[in-house]
Amino acid sequence: MKSVGGLFDQVCARENLLSAMDRAARGKMDRPGVTRFVANAGSELSALEYDLRSGGYEPSGYDQFRVMDPKPRRISCAPFRDRVVQHAVCSVIGPVIERRFIYDSFACREGKGTHRAVLRALEFARRFGYFCKLDVKRFFDSVDHGILLGLLGRLFREQKLLDLLTRIVCHPFPGQNSGKGLPIGNLTSQWFANFYLDGADHFILDDRGVPGFIRYMDDMLLFADNKAALWGYCDALTEWLTRERALSIKAEARLFAPCSEGIPYLGLRVFPGILRFKQRRYHRMERQARHREQQFTEGVISEAKMVDYVRAVCADAVFLGVRPGIGR
């Protein structure tokens, strides 16, 4: 892994901080904290640049809330000033990390969202006879800080940049286990988490030569025509994750089956010739549609917002080519 230098000044550059502020504020200008920061951008960014360059920057505390869609998650929301820093950092280190990723690593990458991951799974389902689905147990909560910082230290050589990344990684959040965990909600967490599993991608593809592999964050699919070989690939990857990343696979979620039976992936069931919504996702969409309709009827959201929601739902189905009906 070749290390890279000369990036810390790019992170702290005024132009980068200004661009980071604009990205962090997009769609959030109705929030008081964002409005105040943007209104005083000159002084706020000057102070932020000084803190970063002098080494005095320290992240602030998180606000937390829970979401239940599709499963319970604890979201940590950083203050706007810290989100500006995260955007500034990711805009500089992101392209360096991106160069490490394999083609079939999805999530938090431009042009590599859920749609592309599902269509890639469909392609592999048509090419191979069997699949194995693996899911890491409590992935974000289990990321080991020491391992992650060691990986970042091999990639980035500037001590000032590494010190900043250490502050971000090790900044505590409610519910965290000592020395482990990335807060869901941070932009940096998405990049760090994806990078944390990049070694697993190269291990199973380059070292073990699995015929087909897809990873969407910690949801992994392996494909092969030989059942015994596929079991071997899955066991090898599971052992590597435990040994090299201190992670464990959800035993109850490990699934091995013919592709013809359908692959449950990212809210759909992927068959070699068709995509169908999983029952849970279908009913969730129904609930969301009823909720939006009620909001529109009560005047909570405008007609334009309602139209945008309907277009988004239709775009999902049209893009993926999902046929009517519910998958198993």
CSV table of C-alpha atoms in Angstrom, one decimal:
chain,number,residue,atom,x,y,z
A,1,MET,CA,0.0,0.0,0.0
A,2,LYS,CA,1.8,3.2,-1.2
A,3,SER,CA,1.5,6.1,1.2
A,4,VAL,CA,0.4,9.6,0.1
A,5,GLY,CA,1.6,13.0,1.4
A,6,GLY,CA,0.9,16.7,0.8
A,7,LEU,CA,-2.8,16.5,1.7
A,8,PHE,CA,-3.1,18.3,5.0
A,9,ASP,CA,-2.7,21.7,3.5
A,10,GLN,CA,-5.4,20.8,0.9
A,11,VAL,CA,-7.8,19.9,3.7
A,12,CYS,CA,-7.2,23.2,5.5
A,13,ALA,CA,-7.3,25.4,2.4
A,14,ARG,CA,-9.9,28.2,2.5
A,15,GLU,CA,-11.3,27.2,-0.9
A,16,ASN,CA,-11.8,23.6,0.3
A,17,LEU,CA,-13.5,24.7,3.6
A,18,LEU,CA,-15.8,27.0,1.7
A,19,SER,CA,-16.8,24.2,-0.7
A,20,ALA,CA,-17.2,21.8,2.2
A,21,MET,CA,-19.5,24.3,3.9
A,22,ASP,CA,-21.7,24.6,0.8
A,23,ARG,CA,-22.0,20.8,0.5
A,24,ALA,CA,-22.7,20.3,4.2
A,25,ALA,CA,-25.4,23.0,4.0
A,26,ARG,CA,-27.2,21.7,0.9
A,27,GLY,CA,-30.8,21.1,1.7
A,28,LYS,CA,-30.4,22.2,5.4
A,29,MET,CA,-30.6,25.9,5.3
A,30,ASP,CA,-33.8,25.8,7.3
A,31,ARG,CA,-31.8,24.7,10.4
A,32,PRO,CA,-30.8,27.5,12.8
A,33,GLY,CA,-27.3,26.2,13.4
A,34,VAL,CA,-26.6,26.0,9.7
A,35,THR,CA,-28.1,29.4,9.0
A,36,ARG,CA,-25.9,31.1,11.7
A,37,PHE,CA,-22.7,29.4,10.4
A,38,VAL,CA,-23.3,30.4,6.8
A,39,ALA,CA,-24.3,33.9,7.7
A,40,ASN,CA,-21.0,34.3,9.5
A,41,ALA,CA,-19.0,32.2,7.0
A,42,GLY,CA,-16.0,34.6,6.9
A,43,SER,CA,-15.2,34.5,10.6
A,44,GLU,CA,-16.4,30.9,11.1
A,45,LEU,CA,-14.1,29.5,8.4
A,46,SER,CA,-11.2,31.6,9.5
A,47,ALA,CA,-11.5,30.3,13.0
A,48,LEU,CA,-11.9,26.7,11.7
A,49,GLU,CA,-8.9,27.0,9.5
A,50,TYR,CA,-6.8,28.3,12.4
A,51,ASP,CA,-7.9,25.4,14.7
A,52,LEU,CA,-7.2,22.8,12.0
A,53,ARG,CA,-3.7,24.2,11.2
A,54,SER,CA,-2.7,24.8,14.8
A,55,GLY,CA,-3.9,21.3,15.9
A,56,GLY,CA,-6.4,22.8,18.2
A,57,TYR,CA,-9.5,21.4,16.5
A,58,GLU,CA,-11.6,19.1,18.6
A,59,PRO,CA,-15.0,17.7,17.5
A,60,SER,CA,-18.0,18.6,19.7
A,61,GLY,CA,-20.7,16.3,21.1
A,62,TYR,CA,-23.3,14.4,19.1
A,63,ASP,CA,-27.1,14.6,19.1
A,64,GLN,CA,-28.6,11.2,18.7
A,65,PHE,CA,-31.9,9.9,17.5
A,66,ARG,CA,-33.3,6.4,16.5
A,67,VAL,CA,-34.8,5.4,13.2
A,68,MET,CA,-36.7,2.1,12.6
A,69,ASP,CA,-36.5,1.9,8.8
A,70,PRO,CA,-35.9,-0.9,7.9
A,71,LYS,CA,-34.4,-1.9,11.3
A,72,PRO,CA,-33.6,0.0,14.5
A,73,ARG,CA,-30.5,2.2,14.1
A,74,ARG,CA,-29.0,4.9,16.3
A,75,ILE,CA,-28.0,7.9,14.3
A,76,SER,CA,-25.4,10.3,15.6
A,77,CYS,CA,-25.7,13.9,14.3
A,78,ALA,CA,-22.6,16.1,14.6
A,79,PRO,CA,-22.8,19.9,14.9
A,80,PHE,CA,-22.6,21.7,11.6
A,81,ARG,CA,-19.0,22.9,12.2
A,82,ASP,CA,-17.8,19.3,12.5
A,83,ARG,CA,-19.8,18.3,9.4
A,84,VAL,CA,-17.9,21.0,7.5
A,85,VAL,CA,-14.6,19.4,8.6
A,86,GLN,CA,-15.8,16.0,7.6
A,87,HIS,CA,-16.7,17.2,4.1
A,88,ALA,CA,-13.4,19.0,3.9
A,89,VAL,CA,-11.5,15.8,4.9
A,90,CYS,CA,-13.4,13.4,2.7
A,91,SER,CA,-13.1,15.6,-0.4
A,92,VAL,CA,-9.3,15.3,-0.1
A,93,ILE,CA,-8.7,11.8,1.2
A,94,GLY,CA,-11.8,10.3,-0.6
A,95,PRO,CA,-10.1,10.1,-4.0
A,96,VAL,CA,-7.1,8.4,-2.5
A,97,ILE,CA,-9.2,5.8,-0.7
A,98,GLU,CA,-11.4,5.4,-3.8
A,99,ARG,CA,-8.4,4.2,-5.9
A,100,ARG,CA,-8.1,1.2,-3.5
A,101,PHE,CA,-11.6,0.0,-4.1
A,102,ILE,CA,-12.5,-2.9,-6.3
A,103,TYR,CA,-15.1,-2.5,-9.1
A,104,ASP,CA,-17.8,-4.4,-7.2
A,105,SER,CA,-17.6,-2.5,-3.9
A,106,PHE,CA,-20.7,-0.4,-3.6
A,107,ALA,CA,-22.2,2.1,-1.1
A,108,CYS,CA,-21.1,5.7,-0.6
A,109,ARG,CA,-19.5,5.9,-4.0
A,110,GLU,CA,-20.6,7.9,-7.0
A,111,GLY,CA,-22.5,5.7,-9.4
A,112,LYS,CA,-22.2,2.8,-6.9
A,113,GLY,CA,-25.5,2.9,-5.0
A,114,THR,CA,-28.1,0.3,-4.2
A,115,HIS,CA,-29.5,0.3,-7.8
A,116,ARG,CA,-26.1,-0.6,-9.3
A,117,ALA,CA,-25.5,-3.2,-6.6
A,118,VAL,CA,-28.8,-4.9,-7.2
A,119,LEU,CA,-28.3,-4.9,-11.0
A,120,ARG,CA,-24.8,-6.4,-10.6
A,121,ALA,CA,-26.3,-9.1,-8.3
A,122,LEU,CA,-28.8,-9.8,-11.1
A,123,GLU,CA,-26.0,-10.2,-13.6
A,124,PHE,CA,-24.1,-12.7,-11.4
A,125,ALA,CA,-27.4,-14.6,-10.6
A,126,ARG,CA,-27.6,-15.2,-14.3
A,127,ARG,CA,-24.0,-16.4,-14.6
A,128,PHE,CA,-23.6,-18.6,-11.6
A,129,GLY,CA,-25.5,-21.4,-10.0
A,130,TYR,CA,-25.0,-20.7,-6.3
A,131,PHE,CA,-24.6,-17.8,-4.0
A,132,CYS,CA,-23.6,-17.2,-0.3
A,133,LYS,CA,-24.8,-14.2,1.5
A,134,LEU,CA,-22.7,-12.8,4.5
A,135,ASP,CA,-23.5,-10.0,6.8
A,136,VAL,CA,-21.2,-8.6,9.5
A,137,LYS,CA,-22.6,-8.6,13.1
A,138,ARG,CA,-23.0,-5.0,14.4
A,139,PHE,CA,-20.5,-3.7,11.8
A,140,PHE,CA,-20.3,0.0,12.6
A,141,ASP,CA,-20.2,-0.7,16.3
A,142,SER,CA,-17.4,-3.3,15.9
A,143,VAL,CA,-14.9,-1.3,13.8
A,144,ASP,CA,-11.6,-1.4,15.8
A,145,HIS,CA,-10.0,2.0,16.1
A,146,GLY,CA,-6.5,0.6,16.4
A,147,ILE,CA,-6.9,-1.5,13.2
A,148,LEU,CA,-8.5,1.3,11.3
A,149,LEU,CA,-5.9,3.9,12.3
A,150,GLY,CA,-3.1,1.4,11.4
A,151,LEU,CA,-4.6,1.1,7.9
A,152,LEU,CA,-4.9,4.9,7.5
A,153,GLY,CA,-1.3,5.3,8.7
A,154,ARG,CA,-0.1,3.0,6.0
A,155,LEU,CA,-2.0,5.1,3.4
A,156,PHE,CA,-1.3,8.6,4.6
A,157,ARG,CA,2.1,9.7,5.8
A,158,GLU,CA,1.5,13.2,7.1
A,159,GLN,CA,1.4,13.3,10.9
A,160,LYS,CA,-0.8,16.3,11.1
A,161,LEU,CA,-3.4,14.6,8.8
A,162,LEU,CA,-3.2,11.4,10.8
A,163,ASP,CA,-3.7,13.4,14.1
A,164,LEU,CA,-6.8,14.9,12.6
A,165,LEU,CA,-8.1,11.6,11.5
A,166,THR,CA,-7.4,10.1,14.9
A,167,ARG,CA,-9.4,12.8,16.6
A,168,ILE,CA,-12.4,12.1,14.3
A,169,VAL,CA,-12.2,8.3,14.7
A,170,CYS,CA,-11.7,8.3,18.4
A,171,HIS,CA,-14.2,11.0,19.3
A,172,PRO,CA,-16.6,9.3,21.7
A,173,PHE,CA,-20.4,9.0,21.0
A,174,PRO,CA,-23.2,7.7,23.2
A,175,GLY,CA,-23.4,3.9,23.3
A,176,GLN,CA,-19.9,3.4,22.0
A,177,ASN,CA,-17.8,0.5,23.2
A,178,SER,CA,-14.3,1.5,24.3
A,179,GLY,CA,-11.8,1.6,21.4
A,180,LYS,CA,-14.4,0.5,18.9
A,181,GLY,CA,-17.2,1.9,16.8
A,182,LEU,CA,-18.0,4.5,14.1
A,183,PRO,CA,-21.0,6.8,14.6
A,184,ILE,CA,-23.7,6.2,11.9
A,185,GLY,CA,-24.4,9.7,10.5
A,186,ASN,CA,-20.8,10.9,10.0
A,187,LEU,CA,-19.7,11.3,6.4
A,188,THR,CA,-16.2,10.1,7.5
A,189,SER,CA,-17.7,7.0,9.0
A,190,GLN,CA,-19.0,5.9,5.6
A,191,TRP,CA,-15.6,6.3,4.0
A,192,PHE,CA,-13.7,4.7,6.9
A,193,ALA,CA,-16.1,1.7,7.1
A,194,ASN,CA,-15.8,1.0,3.4
A,195,PHE,CA,-12.0,1.3,3.6
A,196,TYR,CA,-12.0,-1.0,6.6
A,197,LEU,CA,-13.4,-3.9,4.5
A,198,ASP,CA,-11.5,-3.1,1.4
A,199,GLY,CA,-8.8,-5.7,2.4
A,200,ALA,CA,-11.5,-8.4,2.5
A,201,ASP,CA,-12.4,-7.6,-1.1
A,202,HIS,CA,-8.8,-8.0,-2.3
A,203,PHE,CA,-8.3,-11.1,-0.2
A,204,ILE,CA,-11.3,-13.0,-1.6
A,205,LEU,CA,-10.8,-11.9,-5.2
A,206,ASP,CA,-7.1,-11.6,-5.6
A,207,ASP,CA,-5.8,-14.3,-3.1
A,208,ARG,CA,-8.7,-16.8,-3.2
A,209,GLY,CA,-10.0,-16.1,-6.7
A,210,VAL,CA,-13.7,-16.3,-6.0
A,211,PRO,CA,-15.6,-16.2,-9.4
A,212,GLY,CA,-18.1,-13.6,-8.4
A,213,PHE,CA,-18.2,-11.1,-5.4
A,214,ILE,CA,-20.2,-8.0,-4.5
A,215,ARG,CA,-20.0,-6.0,-1.3
A,216,TYR,CA,-22.5,-3.2,-0.3
A,217,MET,CA,-20.8,-1.9,2.9
A,218,ASP,CA,-20.9,-5.0,5.1
A,219,ASP,CA,-23.5,-7.0,3.0
A,220,MET,CA,-21.5,-9.5,0.9
A,221,LEU,CA,-22.5,-11.9,-1.9
A,222,LEU,CA,-20.2,-14.6,-3.2
A,223,PHE,CA,-21.0,-16.6,-6.4
A,224,ALA,CA,-19.8,-19.8,-7.9
A,225,ASP,CA,-21.0,-22.8,-9.9
A,226,ASN,CA,-19.3,-25.3,-7.6
A,227,LYS,CA,-21.0,-25.8,-4.2
A,228,ALA,CA,-18.0,-27.1,-2.3
A,229,ALA,CA,-15.8,-24.4,-3.6
A,230,LEU,CA,-18.3,-21.7,-2.6
A,231,TRP,CA,-18.4,-23.1,0.9
A,232,GLY,CA,-14.6,-22.8,1.0
A,233,TYR,CA,-14.7,-19.2,-0.2
A,234,CYS,CA,-17.3,-18.3,2.5
A,235,ASP,CA,-15.3,-20.0,5.3
A,236,ALA,CA,-12.1,-18.4,4.2
A,237,LEU,CA,-13.6,-14.9,4.1
A,238,THR,CA,-15.3,-15.4,7.5
A,239,GLU,CA,-11.9,-16.5,9.0
A,240,TRP,CA,-10.1,-13.5,7.4
A,241,LEU,CA,-12.6,-11.0,8.8
A,242,THR,CA,-12.1,-12.4,12.3
A,243,ARG,CA,-8.4,-12.6,12.1
A,244,GLU,CA,-7.6,-9.3,10.3
A,245,ARG,CA,-10.5,-7.0,11.2
A,246,ALA,CA,-11.8,-8.4,14.6
A,247,LEU,CA,-15.3,-8.9,13.0
A,248,SER,CA,-17.8,-11.7,13.2
A,249,ILE,CA,-20.4,-12.8,10.7
A,250,LYS,CA,-24.1,-13.1,11.8
A,251,ALA,CA,-24.5,-16.8,11.9
A,252,GLU,CA,-28.3,-16.6,11.5
A,253,ALA,CA,-28.0,-14.3,8.5
A,254,ARG,CA,-25.5,-16.6,6.6
A,255,LEU,CA,-27.4,-17.9,3.6
A,256,PHE,CA,-26.2,-20.5,1.0
A,257,ALA,CA,-28.6,-21.4,-1.8
A,258,PRO,CA,-29.1,-21.8,-5.6
A,259,CYS,CA,-29.5,-18.5,-7.4
A,260,SER,CA,-32.7,-19.8,-8.9
A,261,GLU,CA,-34.4,-19.6,-5.5
A,262,GLY,CA,-33.8,-15.9,-5.4
A,263,ILE,CA,-31.2,-13.7,-3.5
A,264,PRO,CA,-32.5,-11.5,-0.7
A,265,TYR,CA,-30.4,-8.3,-1.2
A,266,LEU,CA,-30.9,-4.7,-0.3
A,267,GLY,CA,-34.7,-4.9,0.1
A,268,LEU,CA,-35.3,-7.0,-3.1
A,269,ARG,CA,-35.3,-10.6,-4.0
A,270,VAL,CA,-33.0,-11.1,-7.1
A,271,PHE,CA,-33.9,-14.0,-9.4
A,272,PRO,CA,-32.0,-14.8,-12.6
A,273,GLY,CA,-34.8,-13.5,-14.7
A,274,ILE,CA,-36.7,-11.0,-12.5
A,275,LEU,CA,-36.4,-8.6,-9.5
A,276,ARG,CA,-39.1,-8.4,-6.9
A,277,PHE,CA,-39.6,-6.3,-3.8
A,278,LYS,CA,-39.2,-8.2,-0.6
A,279,GLN,CA,-42.4,-8.3,1.4
A,280,ARG,CA,-41.1,-6.2,4.2
A,281,ARG,CA,-39.9,-3.5,1.8
A,282,TYR,CA,-43.2,-3.6,-0.1
A,283,HIS,CA,-45.3,-3.0,3.0
A,284,ARG,CA,-42.9,-0.3,4.2
A,285,MET,CA,-43.4,1.5,0.9
A,286,GLU,CA,-47.2,1.2,1.4
A,287,ARG,CA,-46.9,2.7,4.9
A,288,GLN,CA,-44.7,5.6,3.6
A,289,ALA,CA,-47.1,6.3,0.7
A,290,ARG,CA,-50.1,6.5,3.2
A,291,HIS,CA,-48.1,8.8,5.5
A,292,ARG,CA,-47.1,11.1,2.6
A,293,GLU,CA,-50.7,11.2,1.4
A,294,GLN,CA,-51.9,12.1,4.9
A,295,GLN,CA,-49.2,14.8,5.1
A,296,PHE,CA,-50.3,16.3,1.8
A,297,THR,CA,-54.0,16.2,2.8
A,298,GLU,CA,-53.3,18.0,6.0
A,299,GLY,CA,-51.1,20.6,4.3
A,300,VAL,CA,-47.9,19.5,6.0
A,301,ILE,CA,-46.1,19.1,2.7
A,302,SER,CA,-46.7,20.9,-0.6
A,303,GLU,CA,-47.9,19.5,-3.9
A,304,ALA,CA,-44.4,19.8,-5.3
A,305,LYS,CA,-43.0,17.7,-2.4
A,306,MET,CA,-45.7,15.1,-3.0
A,307,VAL,CA,-44.9,14.9,-6.7
A,308,ASP,CA,-41.2,14.5,-6.0
A,309,TYR,CA,-41.9,11.6,-3.6
A,310,VAL,CA,-44.1,9.8,-6.2
A,311,ARG,CA,-41.5,10.4,-8.9
A,312,ALA,CA,-38.8,8.9,-6.7
A,313,VAL,CA,-40.8,5.8,-6.0
A,314,CYS,CA,-41.6,5.3,-9.6
A,315,ALA,CA,-38.0,5.9,-10.6
A,316,ASP,CA,-36.9,3.1,-8.4
A,317,ALA,CA,-39.2,0.6,-10.0
A,318,VAL,CA,-38.5,1.8,-13.6
A,319,PHE,CA,-34.7,1.9,-13.1
A,320,LEU,CA,-34.5,-1.6,-11.6
A,321,GLY,CA,-37.2,-3.0,-13.8
A,322,VAL,CA,-39.1,-4.4,-10.8
A,323,ARG,CA,-42.2,-6.2,-11.9
A,324,PRO,CA,-45.5,-6.1,-9.9
A,325,GLY,CA,-45.8,-8.5,-7.1
A,326,ILE,CA,-44.0,-9.4,-3.9
A,327,GLY,CA,-41.0,-11.7,-3.7
A,328,ARG,CA,-40.7,-14.4,-1.1
